[in-house]
Short mmCIF file of C-alpha atoms in Angstrom, two decimals:
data_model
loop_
_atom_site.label_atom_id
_atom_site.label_comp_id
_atom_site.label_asym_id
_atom_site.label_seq_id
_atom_site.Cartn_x
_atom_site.Cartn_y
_atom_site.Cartn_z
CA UNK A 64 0.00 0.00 0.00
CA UNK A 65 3.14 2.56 -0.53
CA UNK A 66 3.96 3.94 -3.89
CA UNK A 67 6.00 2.61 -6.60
CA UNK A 68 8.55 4.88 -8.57
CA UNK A 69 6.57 4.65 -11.63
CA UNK A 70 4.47 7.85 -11.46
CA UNK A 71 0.84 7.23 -11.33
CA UNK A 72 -2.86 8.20 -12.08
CA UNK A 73 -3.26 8.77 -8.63
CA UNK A 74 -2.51 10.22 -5.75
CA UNK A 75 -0.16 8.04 -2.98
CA UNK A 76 -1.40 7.82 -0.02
CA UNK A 77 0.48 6.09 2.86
CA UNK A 78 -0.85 3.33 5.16
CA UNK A 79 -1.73 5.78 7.79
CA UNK A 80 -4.24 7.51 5.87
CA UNK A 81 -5.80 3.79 5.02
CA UNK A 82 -5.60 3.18 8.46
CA UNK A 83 -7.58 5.96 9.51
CA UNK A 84 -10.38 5.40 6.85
CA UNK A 85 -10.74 1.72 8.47
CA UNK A 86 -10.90 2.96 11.75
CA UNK A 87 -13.16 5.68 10.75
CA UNK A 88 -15.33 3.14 8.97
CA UNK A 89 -15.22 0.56 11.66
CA UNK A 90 -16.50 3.40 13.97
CA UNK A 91 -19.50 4.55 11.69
CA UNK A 92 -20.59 1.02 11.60
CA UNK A 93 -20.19 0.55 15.58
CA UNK A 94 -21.90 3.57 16.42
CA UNK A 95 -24.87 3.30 13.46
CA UNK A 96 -25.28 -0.60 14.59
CA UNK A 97 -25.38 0.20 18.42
CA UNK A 98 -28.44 1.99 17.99
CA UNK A 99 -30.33 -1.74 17.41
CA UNK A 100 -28.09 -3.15 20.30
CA UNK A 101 -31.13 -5.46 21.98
CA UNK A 102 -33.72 -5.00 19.58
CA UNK A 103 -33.42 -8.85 18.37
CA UNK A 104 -34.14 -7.47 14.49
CA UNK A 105 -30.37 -8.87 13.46
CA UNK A 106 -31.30 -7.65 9.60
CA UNK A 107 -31.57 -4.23 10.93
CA UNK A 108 -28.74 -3.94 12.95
CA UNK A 109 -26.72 -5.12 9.87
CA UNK A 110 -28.32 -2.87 7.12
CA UNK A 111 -27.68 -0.45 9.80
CA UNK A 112 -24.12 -1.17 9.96
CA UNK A 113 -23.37 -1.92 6.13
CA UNK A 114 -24.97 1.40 5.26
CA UNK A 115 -22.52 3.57 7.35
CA UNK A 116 -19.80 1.55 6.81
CA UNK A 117 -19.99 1.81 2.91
CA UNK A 118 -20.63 5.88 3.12
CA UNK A 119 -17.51 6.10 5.59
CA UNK A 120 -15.73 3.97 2.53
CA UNK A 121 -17.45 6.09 -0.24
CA UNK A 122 -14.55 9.22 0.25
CA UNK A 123 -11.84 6.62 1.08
CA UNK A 124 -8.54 8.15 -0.87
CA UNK A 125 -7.86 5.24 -3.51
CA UNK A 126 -9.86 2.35 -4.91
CA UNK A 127 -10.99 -0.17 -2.38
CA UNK A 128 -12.17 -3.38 -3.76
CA UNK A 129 -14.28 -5.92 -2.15
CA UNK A 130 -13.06 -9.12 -2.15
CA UNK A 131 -15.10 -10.77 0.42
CA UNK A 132 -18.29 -9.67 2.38
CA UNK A 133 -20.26 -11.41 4.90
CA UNK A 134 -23.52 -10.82 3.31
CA UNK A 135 -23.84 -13.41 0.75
CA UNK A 136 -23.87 -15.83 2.93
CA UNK A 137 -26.73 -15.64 4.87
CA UNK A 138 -28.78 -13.17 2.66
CA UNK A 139 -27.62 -10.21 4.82
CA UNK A 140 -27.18 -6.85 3.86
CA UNK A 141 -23.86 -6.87 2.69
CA UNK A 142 -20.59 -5.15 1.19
CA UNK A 143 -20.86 -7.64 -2.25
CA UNK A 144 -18.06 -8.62 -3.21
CA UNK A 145 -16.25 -6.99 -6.18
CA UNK A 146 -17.57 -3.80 -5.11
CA UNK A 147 -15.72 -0.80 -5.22
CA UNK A 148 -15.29 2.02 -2.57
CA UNK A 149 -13.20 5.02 -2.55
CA UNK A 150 -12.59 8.22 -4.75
CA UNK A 151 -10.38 7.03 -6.51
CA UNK A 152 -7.68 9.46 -5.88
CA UNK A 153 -4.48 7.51 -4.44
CA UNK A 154 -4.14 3.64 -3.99
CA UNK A 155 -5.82 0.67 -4.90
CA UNK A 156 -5.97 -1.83 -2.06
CA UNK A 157 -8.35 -5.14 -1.14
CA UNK A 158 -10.88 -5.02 1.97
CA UNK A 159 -12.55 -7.92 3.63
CA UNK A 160 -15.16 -6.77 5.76
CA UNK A 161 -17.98 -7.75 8.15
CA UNK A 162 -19.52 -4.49 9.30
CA UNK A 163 -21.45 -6.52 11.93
CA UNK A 164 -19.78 -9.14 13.00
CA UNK A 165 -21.65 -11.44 15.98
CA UNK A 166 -25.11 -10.05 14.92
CA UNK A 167 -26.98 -12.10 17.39
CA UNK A 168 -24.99 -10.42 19.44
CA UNK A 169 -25.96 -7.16 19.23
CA UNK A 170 -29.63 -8.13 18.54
CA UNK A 171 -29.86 -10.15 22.17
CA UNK A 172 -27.44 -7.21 23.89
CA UNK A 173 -24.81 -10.41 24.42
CA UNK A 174 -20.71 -8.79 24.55
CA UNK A 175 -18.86 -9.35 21.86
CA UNK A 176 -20.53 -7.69 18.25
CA UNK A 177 -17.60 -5.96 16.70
CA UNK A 178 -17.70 -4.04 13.04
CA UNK A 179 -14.73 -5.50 11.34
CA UNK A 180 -12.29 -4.63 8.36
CA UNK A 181 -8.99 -5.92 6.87
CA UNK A 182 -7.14 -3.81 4.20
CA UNK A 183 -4.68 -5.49 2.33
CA UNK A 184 -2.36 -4.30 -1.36
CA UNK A 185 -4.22 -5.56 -4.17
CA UNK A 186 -4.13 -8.98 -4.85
CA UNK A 187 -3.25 -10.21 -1.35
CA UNK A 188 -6.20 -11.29 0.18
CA UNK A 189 -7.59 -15.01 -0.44
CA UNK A 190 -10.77 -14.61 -2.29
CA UNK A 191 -12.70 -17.89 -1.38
CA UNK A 192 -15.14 -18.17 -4.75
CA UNK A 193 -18.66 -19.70 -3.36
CA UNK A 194 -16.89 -21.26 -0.15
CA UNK A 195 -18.75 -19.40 2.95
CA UNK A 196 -17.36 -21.41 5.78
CA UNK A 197 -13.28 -22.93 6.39
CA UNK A 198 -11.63 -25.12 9.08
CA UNK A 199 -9.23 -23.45 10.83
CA UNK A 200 -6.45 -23.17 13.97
CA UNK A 201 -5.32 -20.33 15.27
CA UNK A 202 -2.75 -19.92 17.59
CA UNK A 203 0.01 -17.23 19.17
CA UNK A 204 3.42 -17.04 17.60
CA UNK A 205 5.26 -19.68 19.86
CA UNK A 206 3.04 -22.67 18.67
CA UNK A 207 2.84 -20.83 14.59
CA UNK A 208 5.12 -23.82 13.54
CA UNK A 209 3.27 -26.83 15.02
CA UNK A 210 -0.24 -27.02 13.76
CA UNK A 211 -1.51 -29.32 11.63
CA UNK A 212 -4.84 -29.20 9.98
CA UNK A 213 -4.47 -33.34 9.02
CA UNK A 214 -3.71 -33.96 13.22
CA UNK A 215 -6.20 -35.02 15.43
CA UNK A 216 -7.67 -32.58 18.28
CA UNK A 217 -5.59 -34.14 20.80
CA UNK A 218 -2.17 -34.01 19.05
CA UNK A 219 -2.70 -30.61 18.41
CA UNK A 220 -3.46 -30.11 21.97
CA UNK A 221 -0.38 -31.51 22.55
CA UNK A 222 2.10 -29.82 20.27
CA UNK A 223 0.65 -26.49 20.91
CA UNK A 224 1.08 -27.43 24.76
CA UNK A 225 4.66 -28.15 24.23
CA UNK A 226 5.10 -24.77 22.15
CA UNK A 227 3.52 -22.83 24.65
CA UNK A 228 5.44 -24.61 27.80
CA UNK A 229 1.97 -25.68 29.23
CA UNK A 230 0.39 -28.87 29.87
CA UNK A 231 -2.37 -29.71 27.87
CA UNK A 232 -4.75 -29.33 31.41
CA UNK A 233 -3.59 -25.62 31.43
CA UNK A 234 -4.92 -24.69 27.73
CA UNK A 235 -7.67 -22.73 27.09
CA UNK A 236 -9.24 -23.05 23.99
CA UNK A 237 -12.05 -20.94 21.97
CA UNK A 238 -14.47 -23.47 20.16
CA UNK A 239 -17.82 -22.02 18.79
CA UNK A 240 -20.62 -23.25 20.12
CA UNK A 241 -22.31 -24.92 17.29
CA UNK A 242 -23.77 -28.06 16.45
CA UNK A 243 -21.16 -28.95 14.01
CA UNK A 244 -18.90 -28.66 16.90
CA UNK A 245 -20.39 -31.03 19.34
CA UNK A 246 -17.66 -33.83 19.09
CA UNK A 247 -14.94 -31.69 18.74
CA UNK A 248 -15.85 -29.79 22.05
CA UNK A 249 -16.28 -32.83 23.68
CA UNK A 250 -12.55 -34.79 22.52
CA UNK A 251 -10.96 -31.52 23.95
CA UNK A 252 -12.78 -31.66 27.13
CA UNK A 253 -11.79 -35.66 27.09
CA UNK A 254 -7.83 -34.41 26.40
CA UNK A 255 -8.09 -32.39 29.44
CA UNK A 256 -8.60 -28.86 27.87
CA UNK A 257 -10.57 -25.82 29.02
CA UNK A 258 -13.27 -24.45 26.45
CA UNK A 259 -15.02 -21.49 25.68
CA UNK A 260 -17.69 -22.38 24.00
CA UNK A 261 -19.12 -18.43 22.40
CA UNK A 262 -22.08 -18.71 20.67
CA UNK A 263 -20.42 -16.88 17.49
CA UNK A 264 -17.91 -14.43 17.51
CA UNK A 265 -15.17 -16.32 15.20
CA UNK A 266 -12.93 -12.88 14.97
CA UNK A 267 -13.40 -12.53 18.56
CA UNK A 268 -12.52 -15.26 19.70
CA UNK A 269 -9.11 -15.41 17.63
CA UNK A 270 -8.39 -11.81 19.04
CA UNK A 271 -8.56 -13.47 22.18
CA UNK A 272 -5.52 -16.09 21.05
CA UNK A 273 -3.19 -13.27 19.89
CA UNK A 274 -3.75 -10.92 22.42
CA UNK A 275 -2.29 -12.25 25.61
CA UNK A 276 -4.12 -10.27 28.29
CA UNK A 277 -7.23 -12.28 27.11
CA UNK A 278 -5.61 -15.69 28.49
CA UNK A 279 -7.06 -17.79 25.33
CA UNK A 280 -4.14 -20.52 23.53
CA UNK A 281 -5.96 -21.36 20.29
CA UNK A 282 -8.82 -21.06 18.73
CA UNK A 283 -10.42 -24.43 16.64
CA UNK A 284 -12.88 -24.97 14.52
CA UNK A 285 -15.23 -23.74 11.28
CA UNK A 286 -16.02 -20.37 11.00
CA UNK A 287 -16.99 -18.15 8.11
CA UNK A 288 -14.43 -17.30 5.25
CA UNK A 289 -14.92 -13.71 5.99
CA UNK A 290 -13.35 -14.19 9.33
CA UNK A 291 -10.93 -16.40 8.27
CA UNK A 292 -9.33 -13.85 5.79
CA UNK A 293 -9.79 -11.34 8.34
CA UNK A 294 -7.82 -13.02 11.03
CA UNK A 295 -5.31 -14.22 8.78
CA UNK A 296 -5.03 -10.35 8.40
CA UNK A 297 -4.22 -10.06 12.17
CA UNK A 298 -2.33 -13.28 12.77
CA UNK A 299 -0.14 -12.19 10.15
CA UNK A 300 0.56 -8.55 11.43
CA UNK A 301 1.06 -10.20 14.75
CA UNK A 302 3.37 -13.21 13.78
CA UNK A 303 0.97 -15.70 15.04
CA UNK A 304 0.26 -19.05 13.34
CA UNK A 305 -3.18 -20.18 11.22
CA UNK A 306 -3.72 -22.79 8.81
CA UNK A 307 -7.10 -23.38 7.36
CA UNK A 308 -9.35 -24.94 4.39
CA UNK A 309 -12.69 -24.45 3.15
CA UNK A 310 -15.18 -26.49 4.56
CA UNK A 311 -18.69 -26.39 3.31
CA UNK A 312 -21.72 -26.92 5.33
CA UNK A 313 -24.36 -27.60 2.68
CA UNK A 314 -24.22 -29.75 -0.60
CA UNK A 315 -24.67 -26.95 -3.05
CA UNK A 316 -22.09 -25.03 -1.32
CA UNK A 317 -19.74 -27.80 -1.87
CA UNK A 318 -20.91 -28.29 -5.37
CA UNK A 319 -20.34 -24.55 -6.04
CA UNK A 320 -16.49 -24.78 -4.68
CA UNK A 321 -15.69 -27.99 -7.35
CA UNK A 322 -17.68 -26.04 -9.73
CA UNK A 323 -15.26 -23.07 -9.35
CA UNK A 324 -12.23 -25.18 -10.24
CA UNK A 325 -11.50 -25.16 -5.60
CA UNK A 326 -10.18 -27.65 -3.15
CA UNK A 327 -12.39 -28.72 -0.06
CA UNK A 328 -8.70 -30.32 0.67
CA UNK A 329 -6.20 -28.01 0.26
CA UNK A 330 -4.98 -26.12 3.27
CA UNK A 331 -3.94 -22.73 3.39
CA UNK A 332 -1.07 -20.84 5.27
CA UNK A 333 -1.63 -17.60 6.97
CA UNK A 334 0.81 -16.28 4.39
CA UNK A 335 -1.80 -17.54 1.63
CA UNK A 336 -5.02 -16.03 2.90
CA UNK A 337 -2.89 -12.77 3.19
CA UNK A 338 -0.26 -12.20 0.72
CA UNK A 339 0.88 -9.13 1.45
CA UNK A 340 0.88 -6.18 3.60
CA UNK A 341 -2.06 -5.62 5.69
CA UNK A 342 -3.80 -4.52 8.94
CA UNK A 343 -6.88 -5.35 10.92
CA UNK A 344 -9.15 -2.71 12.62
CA UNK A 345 -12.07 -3.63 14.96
CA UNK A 346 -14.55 -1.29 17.03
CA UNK A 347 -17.17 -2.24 19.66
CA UNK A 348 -20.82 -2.53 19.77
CA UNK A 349 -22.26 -4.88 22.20
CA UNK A 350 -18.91 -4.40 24.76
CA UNK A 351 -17.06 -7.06 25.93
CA UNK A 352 -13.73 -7.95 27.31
CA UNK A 353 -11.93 -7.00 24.23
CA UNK A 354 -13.25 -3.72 23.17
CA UNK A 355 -16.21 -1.41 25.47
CA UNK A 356 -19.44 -0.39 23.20
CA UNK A 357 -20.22 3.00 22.04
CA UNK A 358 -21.48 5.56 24.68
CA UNK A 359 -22.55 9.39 24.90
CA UNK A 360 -20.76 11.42 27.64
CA UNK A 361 -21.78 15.45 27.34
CA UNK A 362 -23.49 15.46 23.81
CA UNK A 363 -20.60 13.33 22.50
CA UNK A 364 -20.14 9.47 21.01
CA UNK A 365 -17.26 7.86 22.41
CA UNK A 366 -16.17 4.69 20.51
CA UNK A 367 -13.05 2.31 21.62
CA UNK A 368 -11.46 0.24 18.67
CA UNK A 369 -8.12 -2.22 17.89
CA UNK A 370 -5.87 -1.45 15.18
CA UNK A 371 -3.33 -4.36 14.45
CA UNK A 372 -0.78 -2.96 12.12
CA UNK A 373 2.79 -3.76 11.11
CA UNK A 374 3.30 -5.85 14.42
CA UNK A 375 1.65 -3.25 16.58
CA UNK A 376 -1.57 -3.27 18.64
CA UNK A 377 -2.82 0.09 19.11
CA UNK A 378 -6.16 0.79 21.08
CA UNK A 379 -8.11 3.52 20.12
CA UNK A 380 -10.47 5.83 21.47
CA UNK A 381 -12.65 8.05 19.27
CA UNK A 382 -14.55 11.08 20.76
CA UNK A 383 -16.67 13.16 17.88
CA UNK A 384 -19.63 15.50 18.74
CA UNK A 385 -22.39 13.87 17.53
CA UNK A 386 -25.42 12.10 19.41
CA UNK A 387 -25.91 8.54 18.65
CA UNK A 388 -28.44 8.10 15.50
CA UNK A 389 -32.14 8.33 16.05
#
């Protein structure tokens, strides 16, 4: 996302700038979504979020493009992929994006709803075709060189134990709590493990493993692709480890991925989902231990968001006179 030598159409702009468009976006969403925070109407609270966050992206200096959303899958209002933000005046660069991200979340008033956005230099992030959902492991940058998608639960209970200097009694793992999940909840509890077991929350939750005030060792499991490419975006910034492949949940999805020319079998570095340089911004909504949710103090909207950049984790605290939406 810097400039080449060759002089160009547009204008440069350097990561900074970029970063402060996600953060600003990330914030419009927040705010805009809050505003449905325990209303249970999760389409609203996403249209909601989706609508600020593309006007925040609309003036973005450069050419964002699109190349995975969260909508598609579930029929949600969405950032479609292949969409293009931005003035066009200074970069091009590749978002993934989930402007609500842990809708039930918000909708039930449960912590943890973030708005989420990766930016990455064009042609860097994975685009997964029609696959919505991939396996994955993600875990902090001692245990990066010992997972193994092909291992059982236990072994990699065990290597990542070893990595970490732990035994495998003192892990704590993140495992969503889905049905899909049941047995694999239930061989780590056998192995001795501790689980946290969120209802949703995949970006969350592998926060949680690369931030190490959050006392999480790995996250396992099958999440959306969205997320995936997101993390990746943070794990790689942060020099943390994550392998993953698609994994489809419904016959025409796999159908769609062999259609495509895709492998349900091929696994996929962190340095494959994200290519290149690229940095990961979150921002609250529903609060949490990771990130507090938007509140008004004196007529103003304070917001509290995570920028992982370039090895760095920077908290952030927005403060902008405006009320929250009506």
């Amino acid at each position: 996302m810097q400039c080449g030598s060759e002089v160009a159409p547009r204008a440069c702009v350097d990561i900074h700038t970029l970063e402060a468009v996600a953060l600003a976006a990330t914030r419009s969403a927040a705010v805009a979504s809050y505003a449905w925070v325990g209303r249970h109407d999760q389409k609203a609270a996403d249209a909601a979020a989706t609508t600020a966050m593309r006007e925040a992206l609309a003036d973005a200096p450069g050419r964002g493009t699109v190349v995975i959303g969260e909508g598609e899958k579930d029929d949600a209002p969405m950032l479609f992929n292949g969409e293009v933000v931005g003035n066009g005046h200074g970069p091009d660069f590749d978002i993934a994006v989930d402007p609500l991200e842990g809708t039930s979340f918000c909708a039930k008033d449960l912590p943890g709803a973030l708005a989420t956005i990766a930016f990455g230099e064009p042609g860097t992030l994975w685009s997964p075709g029609p696959g919505f959902y991939m396996d994955k492991i993600v875990v902090p940058p001692r245990a990066k060189d010992v997972i193994d998608l092909s291992d059982p639960p236990e072994r990699t209970l065990v290597k990542v134990a070893e990595a970490l200097g732990k035994k495998v009694s003192e892990l704590r793992v993140v495992i969503m709590d889905k049905p899909r999940h049941k047995e694999l909840i239930a061989r780590v509890l056998r192995a001795g493990a501790a689980v946290q077991t969120p209802a949703g929350g995949d970006v969350g939750g592998s926060l949680a493993v690369l931030l190490p005030t959050l006392d999480v060792d790995l996250l396992l499991g099958v999440g959306g692709t969205p997320e995936g490419v997101m993390t990746a975006a943070a794990v790689r910034a942060l020099g943390g480890g994550m392998v993953g492949r698609l994994a489809p949940q419904r016959d025409e999805e796999a159908e769609a991925i062999r259609a495509a020319g895709m492998s349900v079998d091929r696994v996929y570095r962190c340095d494959e989902l994200v290519a290149g340089d690229a940095f990961f911004v979150a921002t609250g909504v529903s609060g949490g231990p990771l990130l507090g949710r938007p509140r008004e103090c004196d007529g103003t909207t304070i917001a509290e968001s995570l920028l992982i950049s370039r090895g760095q984790v920077r908290h952030v605290t927005h403060t902008t006179f405006e009320a929250f939406p009506a």
